[in-house]
Tab-separated table of C-alpha atoms and ligand atoms in Angstrom:
chain	number	residue	atom	x	y	z
A	1	MET	CA	-48.410	7.787	-55.193
A	2	LYS	CA	-45.710	10.413	-55.791
A	3	LYS	CA	-44.196	10.386	-59.268
A	4	ILE	CA	-40.425	10.852	-59.477
A	5	LEU	CA	-38.342	11.441	-62.598
A	6	VAL	CA	-34.917	9.819	-62.370
A	7	THR	CA	-32.484	10.941	-65.068
A	8	GLY	CA	-29.622	8.534	-65.667
A	9	GLY	CA	-31.764	5.950	-63.901
A	10	LEU	CA	-30.158	3.021	-65.716
A	11	GLY	CA	-26.662	4.030	-64.606
A	12	TYR	CA	-24.749	2.667	-61.633
A	13	ILE	CA	-26.065	4.865	-58.817
A	14	GLY	CA	-29.346	5.715	-60.572
A	15	SER	CA	-30.413	2.076	-60.938
A	16	HIS	CA	-29.805	1.335	-57.244
A	17	THR	CA	-31.778	4.451	-56.362
A	18	VAL	CA	-34.695	3.458	-58.604
A	19	VAL	CA	-34.859	0.160	-56.682
A	20	GLU	CA	-34.967	1.979	-53.335
A	21	LEU	CA	-37.567	4.454	-54.626
A	22	GLN	CA	-39.831	1.686	-55.882
A	23	ASN	CA	-39.357	-0.262	-52.649
A	24	ALA	CA	-40.426	2.881	-50.804
A	25	GLY	CA	-43.619	3.128	-52.874
A	26	PHE	CA	-42.698	5.872	-55.344
A	27	GLU	CA	-43.740	5.732	-58.985
A	28	VAL	CA	-40.622	6.128	-61.117
A	29	ILE	CA	-40.045	7.443	-64.625
A	30	ILE	CA	-36.519	6.957	-65.953
A	31	ILE	CA	-34.836	9.041	-68.630
A	32	ASP	CA	-31.590	7.613	-69.985
A	33	ASN	CA	-29.886	7.799	-73.365
A	34	LEU	CA	-28.018	4.513	-72.741
A	35	SER	CA	-24.687	6.252	-73.410
A	36	ASN	CA	-23.196	4.507	-70.374
A	37	SER	CA	-25.751	1.809	-69.564
A	38	THR	CA	-27.865	-0.892	-71.168
A	39	LEU	CA	-31.510	-1.929	-71.204
A	40	GLU	CA	-30.611	-5.057	-69.236
A	41	VAL	CA	-30.399	-2.829	-66.180
A	42	LEU	CA	-34.124	-2.223	-66.533
A	43	ASP	CA	-34.716	-5.981	-66.380
A	44	GLY	CA	-32.587	-6.142	-63.229
A	45	ILE	CA	-34.652	-3.404	-61.568
A	46	ILE	CA	-37.891	-5.182	-62.490
A	47	THR	CA	-36.595	-8.531	-61.197
A	48	ILE	CA	-35.624	-7.020	-57.852
A	49	THR	CA	-38.712	-4.901	-57.244
A	50	GLY	CA	-41.414	-6.657	-59.244
A	51	VAL	CA	-42.338	-3.212	-60.551
A	52	SER	CA	-41.722	-1.878	-64.028
A	53	PRO	CA	-40.728	1.801	-64.069
A	54	THR	CA	-41.669	3.898	-67.078
A	55	PHE	CA	-38.619	4.267	-69.311
A	56	ALA	CA	-37.968	7.010	-71.851
A	57	LYS	CA	-34.877	6.679	-74.034
A	58	LEU	CA	-33.993	10.290	-74.474
A	59	ASP	CA	-30.888	12.438	-74.733
A	60	LEU	CA	-31.177	15.324	-72.308
A	61	ARG	CA	-28.908	17.400	-74.559
A	62	ASN	CA	-31.802	17.645	-76.987
A	63	LYS	CA	-33.792	20.588	-75.669
A	64	ALA	CA	-36.790	19.974	-77.930
A	65	ASP	CA	-37.033	16.333	-76.822
A	66	VAL	CA	-36.789	17.329	-73.184
A	67	SER	CA	-39.582	19.831	-73.658
A	68	LYS	CA	-41.737	17.231	-75.436
A	69	PHE	CA	-41.138	14.770	-72.598
A	70	PHE	CA	-42.455	17.206	-69.989
A	71	LYS	CA	-45.547	17.964	-72.067
A	72	LYS	CA	-46.315	14.251	-72.211
A	73	HIS	CA	-45.469	13.311	-68.622
A	74	THR	CA	-47.379	15.569	-66.294
A	75	SER	CA	-47.811	15.601	-62.490
A	76	ILE	CA	-44.167	14.854	-61.721
A	77	ASP	CA	-43.512	15.549	-58.031
A	78	GLY	CA	-39.738	15.511	-57.994
A	79	ILE	CA	-36.591	14.986	-60.043
A	80	ILE	CA	-33.393	13.150	-59.148
A	81	HIS	CA	-30.770	14.137	-61.679
A	82	PHE	CA	-27.979	11.578	-62.118
A	83	ALA	CA	-27.440	11.814	-65.868
A	84	ALA	CA	-23.956	13.130	-66.583
A	85	SER	CA	-20.591	12.116	-67.953
A	86	LYS	CA	-18.277	11.156	-65.103
A	87	ALA	CA	-14.802	10.173	-66.274
A	88	VAL	CA	-12.279	12.674	-64.929
A	89	GLY	CA	-9.521	11.865	-67.463
A	90	GLU	CA	-11.889	11.975	-70.435
A	91	SER	CA	-13.125	15.383	-69.267
A	92	VAL	CA	-9.575	16.741	-69.483
A	93	GLU	CA	-9.275	15.451	-73.059
A	94	ASN	CA	-12.742	16.526	-74.151
A	95	PRO	CA	-13.901	19.392	-71.925
A	96	LEU	CA	-16.627	20.614	-74.273
A	97	LEU	CA	-18.349	17.232	-74.184
A	98	TYR	CA	-18.414	17.477	-70.407
A	99	TYR	CA	-19.595	21.074	-70.259
A	100	GLU	CA	-22.318	20.275	-72.764
A	101	ASN	CA	-23.492	17.023	-71.246
A	102	ASN	CA	-23.305	18.058	-67.607
A	103	LEU	CA	-24.443	21.678	-67.882
A	104	HIS	CA	-26.841	21.901	-70.848
A	105	THR	CA	-28.789	18.912	-69.550
A	106	LEU	CA	-29.084	20.493	-66.102
A	107	ILE	CA	-30.228	23.828	-67.526
A	108	TYR	CA	-32.888	22.249	-69.756
A	109	LEU	CA	-34.203	20.221	-66.838
A	110	LEU	CA	-34.362	23.253	-64.569
A	111	GLN	CA	-36.127	25.276	-67.255
A	112	GLU	CA	-38.765	22.574	-67.617
A	113	SER	CA	-39.032	22.158	-63.843
A	114	LYS	CA	-39.735	25.847	-63.542
A	115	ALA	CA	-42.257	25.851	-66.374
A	116	HIS	CA	-44.118	22.826	-64.953
A	117	HIS	CA	-43.816	23.820	-61.289
A	118	ILE	CA	-41.822	20.761	-60.322
A	119	ASN	CA	-40.199	22.149	-57.217
A	120	ASN	CA	-38.221	19.274	-55.735
A	121	PHE	CA	-34.823	18.627	-57.268
A	122	ILE	CA	-32.002	16.371	-56.115
A	123	PHE	CA	-28.593	16.670	-57.693
A	124	SER	CA	-25.628	14.265	-57.843
A	125	SER	CA	-22.625	16.237	-56.711
A	126	SER	CA	-19.235	14.955	-55.694
A	127	CYS	CA	-16.557	15.265	-53.042
A	128	THR	CA	-14.344	16.288	-55.946
A	129	VAL	CA	-15.550	19.879	-55.309
A	130	TYR	CA	-13.392	19.941	-52.145
A	131	GLY	CA	-10.141	19.271	-53.998
A	132	GLU	CA	-7.223	18.702	-51.585
A	133	PRO	CA	-8.848	19.350	-48.189
A	134	ASP	CA	-7.262	21.661	-45.606
A	135	SER	CA	-8.524	19.507	-42.743
A	136	LEU	CA	-10.208	16.130	-42.247
A	137	PRO	CA	-12.907	14.924	-41.946
A	138	ILE	CA	-14.311	17.377	-44.437
A	139	THR	CA	-17.513	19.285	-43.653
A	140	GLU	CA	-19.953	20.840	-46.095
A	141	ASN	CA	-18.636	24.263	-45.068
A	142	ALA	CA	-15.141	23.515	-46.331
A	143	PRO	CA	-14.203	25.763	-49.229
A	144	VAL	CA	-14.851	24.608	-52.764
A	145	LYS	CA	-11.392	24.528	-54.354
A	146	VAL	CA	-10.384	25.482	-57.871
A	147	ALA	CA	-11.444	22.462	-59.902
A	148	THR	CA	-8.664	20.215	-61.145
A	149	SER	CA	-10.699	18.844	-64.057
A	150	PRO	CA	-13.525	19.989	-66.326
A	151	TYR	CA	-15.630	17.193	-64.771
A	152	GLY	CA	-15.073	18.604	-61.280
A	153	ASN	CA	-15.770	22.079	-62.593
A	154	THR	CA	-19.154	20.974	-63.972
A	155	LYS	CA	-20.148	19.832	-60.471
A	156	GLN	CA	-19.135	23.170	-58.963
A	157	ILE	CA	-20.910	25.167	-61.666
A	158	SER	CA	-23.984	22.926	-61.422
A	159	GLU	CA	-24.285	23.592	-57.704
A	160	GLU	CA	-24.099	27.334	-58.423
A	161	ILE	CA	-26.707	27.113	-61.188
A	162	ILE	CA	-29.071	25.267	-58.857
A	163	ALA	CA	-28.460	27.670	-55.953
A	164	ASP	CA	-29.157	30.672	-58.197
A	165	THR	CA	-32.323	29.037	-59.527
A	166	CYS	CA	-33.608	28.196	-56.041
A	167	ALA	CA	-33.017	31.819	-55.008
A	168	VAL	CA	-35.541	33.189	-57.513
A	169	THR	CA	-38.061	30.375	-58.036
A	170	GLU	CA	-40.213	28.067	-55.949
A	171	MET	CA	-37.629	25.352	-56.415
A	172	LYS	CA	-36.103	23.496	-53.457
A	173	SER	CA	-33.043	21.420	-54.041
A	174	ILE	CA	-30.596	19.146	-52.277
A	175	ALA	CA	-27.144	18.456	-53.669
A	176	LEU	CA	-25.656	15.244	-52.354
A	177	ARG	CA	-21.873	15.233	-52.453
A	178	TYR	CA	-20.992	11.598	-52.902
A	179	PHE	CA	-17.693	10.242	-51.726
A	180	ASN	CA	-16.538	6.968	-53.369
A	181	PRO	CA	-19.491	4.685	-54.168
A	182	ILE	CA	-18.655	0.979	-54.461
A	183	GLY	CA	-20.424	-2.376	-54.394
A	184	ALA	CA	-23.571	-3.763	-55.935
A	185	HIS	CA	-27.102	-4.796	-55.046
A	186	HIS	CA	-27.031	-8.014	-52.956
A	187	SER	CA	-29.314	-9.700	-55.508
A	188	THR	CA	-26.562	-9.345	-58.160
A	189	GLN	CA	-29.231	-8.108	-60.555
A	190	ILE	CA	-27.588	-4.686	-60.857
A	191	GLY	CA	-24.102	-3.320	-60.200
A	192	GLU	CA	-21.296	-1.263	-61.688
A	193	LEU	CA	-20.397	-2.040	-65.305
A	194	PRO	CA	-17.630	0.256	-66.516
A	195	VAL	CA	-17.086	0.480	-70.247
A	196	GLY	CA	-13.475	-0.324	-71.204
A	197	VAL	CA	-10.627	-0.197	-68.718
A	198	PRO	CA	-11.946	0.817	-65.276
A	199	GLN	CA	-10.581	4.097	-63.931
A	200	ASN	CA	-11.832	3.475	-60.406
A	201	LEU	CA	-10.165	1.298	-57.823
A	202	VAL	CA	-12.785	-1.301	-56.941
A	203	PRO	CA	-13.870	-2.284	-60.474
A	204	PHE	CA	-10.178	-2.568	-61.345
A	205	ILE	CA	-9.665	-4.848	-58.356
A	206	THR	CA	-12.632	-7.100	-59.199
A	207	GLN	CA	-11.628	-7.274	-62.884
A	208	THR	CA	-8.075	-8.205	-61.880
A	209	ALA	CA	-9.380	-10.931	-59.587
A	210	ALA	CA	-11.576	-12.116	-62.472
A	211	ASN	CA	-8.457	-12.282	-64.709
A	212	LEU	CA	-9.691	-9.613	-67.099
A	213	ARG	CA	-6.757	-7.417	-66.046
A	214	GLU	CA	-3.334	-8.772	-65.352
A	215	GLN	CA	-2.365	-6.642	-62.420
A	216	LEU	CA	-3.659	-3.770	-60.316
A	217	MET	CA	-1.388	-0.728	-60.232
A	218	VAL	CA	-1.384	0.970	-56.849
A	219	PHE	CA	-0.801	4.625	-57.609
A	220	GLY	CA	1.874	5.676	-55.109
A	221	ASN	CA	2.827	4.588	-51.601
A	222	ASP	CA	4.749	7.683	-50.611
A	223	TYR	CA	1.805	9.804	-49.471
A	224	ASN	CA	1.672	11.220	-45.982
A	225	THR	CA	-0.788	8.567	-44.753
A	226	ASP	CA	-0.370	5.600	-42.370
A	227	ASP	CA	0.719	3.142	-45.061
A	228	GLY	CA	1.656	5.695	-47.723
A	229	THR	CA	-1.294	5.002	-50.041
A	230	CYS	CA	-4.174	7.437	-50.660
A	231	VAL	CA	-7.164	7.490	-48.356
A	232	ARG	CA	-10.817	7.671	-49.498
A	233	ASP	CA	-14.289	7.268	-48.040
A	234	TYR	CA	-15.796	4.214	-49.744
A	235	ILE	CA	-19.569	4.047	-49.430
A	236	HIS	CA	-21.841	1.126	-50.337
A	237	VAL	CA	-23.972	2.141	-53.327
A	238	VAL	CA	-27.146	0.852	-51.632
A	239	ASP	CA	-26.532	3.139	-48.631
A	240	LEU	CA	-25.978	5.985	-51.085
A	241	ALA	CA	-29.191	5.116	-52.938
A	242	LYS	CA	-31.134	5.222	-49.679
A	243	ALA	CA	-29.819	8.720	-48.978
A	244	HIS	CA	-31.675	9.891	-52.099
A	245	VAL	CA	-34.988	8.533	-50.868
A	246	ILE	CA	-34.516	10.288	-47.526
A	247	ALA	CA	-33.470	13.551	-49.201
A	248	LEU	CA	-36.472	13.357	-51.501
A	249	LYS	CA	-38.864	12.879	-48.579
A	250	ARG	CA	-37.261	15.848	-46.854
A	251	LEU	CA	-38.139	18.029	-49.847
A	252	LEU	CA	-41.601	16.549	-50.411
A	253	ASN	CA	-42.462	17.026	-46.726
A	254	ASP	CA	-41.061	20.575	-46.643
A	255	GLN	CA	-38.544	19.638	-43.948
A	256	ASN	CA	-35.695	21.449	-45.661
A	257	THR	CA	-34.435	24.533	-43.856
A	258	ASP	CA	-32.944	26.270	-46.902
A	259	ALA	CA	-34.112	26.287	-50.494
A	260	PHE	CA	-30.760	24.810	-51.486
A	261	GLU	CA	-29.058	22.377	-49.157
A	262	ILE	CA	-25.849	20.382	-49.448
A	263	PHE	CA	-25.045	17.113	-47.688
A	264	ASN	CA	-21.962	14.940	-47.684
A	265	VAL	CA	-22.817	11.312	-48.342
A	266	GLY	CA	-20.011	9.123	-47.102
A	267	THR	CA	-19.285	6.778	-44.236
A	268	GLY	CA	-17.057	9.147	-42.302
A	269	ARG	CA	-14.268	6.555	-42.376
A	270	GLY	CA	-11.138	6.853	-44.464
A	271	SER	CA	-9.564	3.716	-45.943
A	272	SER	CA	-6.261	3.509	-47.742
A	273	VAL	CA	-5.783	1.716	-51.055
A	274	MET	CA	-3.847	-1.010	-49.221
A	275	GLU	CA	-6.658	-1.391	-46.702
A	276	VAL	CA	-9.114	-1.888	-49.570
A	277	ILE	CA	-6.847	-4.501	-51.159
A	278	ASN	CA	-6.371	-6.331	-47.846
A	279	ALA	CA	-10.104	-6.280	-47.118
A	280	PHE	CA	-10.845	-7.570	-50.620
A	281	GLU	CA	-8.366	-10.421	-50.188
A	282	LYS	CA	-9.917	-11.295	-46.839
A	283	VAL	CA	-13.567	-11.314	-47.939
A	284	THR	CA	-12.851	-13.216	-51.152
A	285	ASN	CA	-10.215	-15.495	-49.660
A	286	GLN	CA	-7.766	-15.019	-52.526
A	287	SER	CA	-4.682	-12.972	-53.180
A	288	LEU	CA	-4.720	-10.099	-55.608
A	289	ASN	CA	-1.953	-9.443	-58.119
A	290	TYR	CA	-0.837	-5.844	-57.574
A	291	LYS	CA	2.244	-3.669	-57.685
A	292	ILE	CA	3.129	-0.207	-56.465
A	293	VAL	CA	3.723	2.291	-59.261
A	294	ASP	CA	4.121	6.071	-59.459
A	295	ARG	CA	1.481	8.450	-58.205
A	296	ARG	CA	-1.439	9.188	-60.554
A	297	PRO	CA	-1.373	12.894	-61.471
A	298	GLY	CA	-4.197	14.846	-59.887
A	299	ASP	CA	-4.883	12.390	-57.042
A	300	VAL	CA	-5.799	13.910	-53.704
A	301	GLU	CA	-3.821	12.452	-50.773
A	302	ALA	CA	-6.697	11.834	-48.399
A	303	VAL	CA	-10.378	12.727	-48.268
A	304	PHE	CA	-13.209	11.466	-46.107
A	305	ALA	CA	-16.511	12.915	-45.047
A	306	ASP	CA	-17.731	14.543	-41.907
A	307	THR	CA	-21.213	13.003	-41.892
A	308	GLU	CA	-22.661	14.817	-38.896
A	309	LYS	CA	-24.903	17.074	-40.998
A	310	ALA	CA	-26.326	14.127	-42.938
A	311	ASN	CA	-26.754	12.128	-39.721
A	312	LYS	CA	-28.450	14.892	-37.727
A	313	GLU	CA	-30.343	16.992	-40.262
A	314	LEU	CA	-31.103	14.460	-42.966
A	315	GLY	CA	-31.474	11.523	-40.586
A	316	TRP	CA	-29.340	9.328	-42.823
A	317	LYS	CA	-26.381	7.171	-41.859
A	318	SER	CA	-24.431	4.577	-43.820
A	319	GLU	CA	-25.173	1.081	-42.537
A	320	LYS	CA	-23.056	-1.298	-44.545
A	321	THR	CA	-19.365	-1.970	-44.092
A	322	MET	CA	-16.631	-1.734	-46.691
A	323	GLU	CA	-16.327	-5.533	-46.445
A	324	ASP	CA	-20.047	-5.877	-47.347
A	325	ALA	CA	-19.495	-3.597	-50.315
A	326	LEU	CA	-16.393	-5.450	-51.533
A	327	ALA	CA	-18.098	-8.833	-51.160
A	328	SER	CA	-21.084	-7.579	-53.193
A	329	ALA	CA	-18.794	-6.089	-55.859
A	330	TRP	CA	-17.039	-9.438	-56.218
A	331	LYS	CA	-20.314	-11.400	-56.307
A	332	TRP	CA	-21.488	-9.054	-59.082
A	333	GLU	CA	-18.244	-9.358	-61.060
A	334	LYS	CA	-18.427	-13.144	-60.858
A	335	LYS	CA	-22.005	-13.120	-62.103
A	336	VAL	CA	-21.217	-10.799	-65.009
A	337	ARG	CA	-18.145	-12.838	-66.029
A	338	LYS	CA	-19.933	-16.149	-65.422
A	339	ILE	CA	-17.247	-17.324	-62.987
B	1	NAD	P1	-23.266	6.264	-64.785
B	1	NAD	O1	-22.507	6.666	-65.984
B	1	NAD	O2	-23.292	4.819	-64.407
B	1	NAD	O3	-24.781	6.756	-64.912
B	1	NAD	C1	-25.150	7.927	-65.617
B	1	NAD	C2	-26.301	7.554	-66.536
B	1	NAD	O4	-26.718	8.736	-67.226
B	1	NAD	C3	-25.927	6.525	-67.597
B	1	NAD	O5	-26.887	5.479	-67.618
B	1	NAD	C4	-25.940	7.310	-68.921
B	1	NAD	O6	-26.343	6.512	-70.001
B	1	NAD	C5	-26.922	8.429	-68.595
B	1	NAD	N1	-26.698	9.673	-69.336
B	1	NAD	C6	-25.532	10.354	-69.487
B	1	NAD	N2	-25.724	11.436	-70.263
B	1	NAD	C7	-27.037	11.458	-70.588
B	1	NAD	C8	-27.837	12.323	-71.385
B	1	NAD	N3	-27.321	13.375	-72.026
B	1	NAD	N4	-29.157	12.036	-71.516
B	1	NAD	C9	-29.698	10.966	-70.901
B	1	NAD	N5	-28.983	10.099	-70.158
B	1	NAD	C10	-27.666	10.343	-70.003
B	1	NAD	O7	-22.725	7.135	-63.560
B	1	NAD	P2	-22.950	6.964	-61.996
B	1	NAD	O8	-21.708	6.471	-61.384
B	1	NAD	O9	-24.227	6.267	-61.737
B	1	NAD	O10	-23.064	8.499	-61.590
B	1	NAD	C11	-24.314	9.149	-61.482
B	1	NAD	C12	-24.093	10.597	-61.094
B	1	NAD	O11	-23.363	10.644	-59.882
B	1	NAD	C13	-23.296	11.413	-62.100
B	1	NAD	O12	-23.835	12.708	-62.136
B	1	NAD	C14	-21.905	11.418	-61.528
B	1	NAD	O13	-21.185	12.548	-61.932
B	1	NAD	C15	-22.211	11.479	-60.041
B	1	NAD	N6	-21.141	10.967	-59.184
B	1	NAD	C16	-20.653	9.707	-59.400
B	1	NAD	C17	-19.637	9.228	-58.591
B	1	NAD	C18	-19.034	7.867	-58.823
B	1	NAD	O14	-17.927	7.611	-58.317
B	1	NAD	N7	-19.699	6.954	-59.511
B	1	NAD	C19	-19.129	10.026	-57.548
B	1	NAD	C20	-19.657	11.305	-57.374
B	1	NAD	C21	-20.674	11.758	-58.196
B	2	WQD	C1	-9.429	5.717	-55.479
B	2	WQD	C2	-8.001	5.491	-55.006
B	2	WQD	C3	-6.298	6.060	-56.618
B	2	WQD	C4	-7.304	2.973	-59.518
B	2	WQD	C5	-12.867	9.517	-58.606
B	2	WQD	C6	-13.194	10.871	-59.156
B	2	WQD	C7	-14.121	11.593	-58.229
B	2	WQD	C8	-15.350	10.755	-57.929
B	2	WQD	C9	-14.995	9.372	-57.497
B	2	WQD	C10	-17.137	11.362	-59.381
B	2	WQD	C11	-7.045	6.607	-55.401
B	2	WQD	C12	-6.288	4.583	-56.309
B	2	WQD	C13	-7.299	3.782	-58.391
B	2	WQD	C14	-6.203	2.099	-59.746
B	2	WQD	C15	-5.194	2.871	-57.690
B	2	WQD	N1	-16.182	10.595	-59.066
B	2	WQD	N2	-6.263	3.730	-57.499
B	2	WQD	N3	-5.214	2.077	-58.808
B	2	WQD	O1	-9.842	9.198	-57.608
B	2	WQD	O2	-11.008	9.046	-55.359
B	2	WQD	O3	-12.280	9.671	-57.330
B	2	WQD	O4	-14.089	8.780	-58.432
B	2	WQD	O5	-17.480	12.395	-58.911
B	2	WQD	O6	-14.473	12.779	-58.858
B	2	WQD	O7	-11.981	11.597	-59.284
B	2	WQD	O8	-11.502	7.337	-57.118
B	2	WQD	O9	-11.556	4.942	-57.577
B	2	WQD	O10	-10.261	6.447	-59.147
B	2	WQD	O11	-9.375	6.032	-56.872
B	2	WQD	O12	-4.279	2.824	-56.891
B	2	WQD	O13	-6.148	1.370	-60.736
B	2	WQD	O14	-7.485	4.307	-55.631
B	2	WQD	O15	-5.002	6.550	-56.722
B	2	WQD	O16	-6.163	6.775	-54.362
B	2	WQD	P1	-11.025	8.866	-56.842
B	2	WQD	P2	-10.708	6.136	-57.772
């Protein structure tokens, strides 16, 4: 049985990926410092899979602890590195926190990977590296634009750090550039649990419908899109989780063509904010309280993935619809709020 280290494995995307890894027969070790997650997520994973992953509560910023961890846990076959801070606005206010948490942790992990000959490394990147695209859908060859936030910059720098490492070591790596993950596991055992006021659209929608927020603000309807609201590529988190299992197998089976590969992970479909709201109202059979307000500074007008590379080379395709994802997000919100 292959042993996989999942950092940030109790977080939103990490927890769904741990489920898919265990369902696929991998042995999983999770590192998480619980800075943006709770131990209840571990219970959810165990309930879904019937398997208890090893869990190490550890802060990856602590180099000595990271080193100790790798001395204790030997024979790791691969690493999926989710652990990071991810709030764009917070990164503007506190850039050093983001550079430390997203870059130091990566460097320590890569150093240990090198020392212990762990040569398979999957990294959580983001479509944020593309900035405002020149053309749509966006391919992996599109230029990486000057980052508009320290968070986005950490993803760009991380990709460069990994590429440089792969060039001079035995390491093989895949960076998955996620588009907009939404939804929850159909079991409602795990899902997205933002701390404080949600910054992202779908958790804000579900919290508004659950009466935790009074009203959803739609940030601008004067964009150059069909209905004037911004367009994104919303991908079901379970589809995204499955992409990690496929990418991991590609590395473990030496099917990668380059030491460092990049894949877009999206649906290939763009949906506007109004389309998301309308779909949510339809699947939940209720009307949402929203109003149009000014644009949010820094928002990109439209971005959605060209998924041909992931489809053809990785052999991965999203399967679930946005309606599935919205229904699961609502089911999860209702469970959490005991509605
Ligand atoms: P999340 O915050 O839910 O999960 C991250 C997990 O990492 C949390 O459980 C947190 O406690 C842990 N963590 C953070 N810093 C740590 C540290 N120093 N040591 C140990 N554990 C630490 O986030 P997510 O949405 O699951 O995102 C996972 C990854 O995917 C991140 O790298 C994020 O930047 C990237 N990503 C997310 C999105 C998105 O919209 N959610 C989009 C693109 C990329
Ligand atoms: C989606 C759309 C908003 C909230 C962010 C990060 C990106 C990536 C994914 C990590 C936009 C609109 C939102 C609200 C709204 N994360 N909106 N009212 O901005 O595409 O991407 O998450 O890598 O880096 O920037 O996602 O969910 O915030 O917004 O109208 O209350 O919904 O304007 O058009 P975004 P989002």
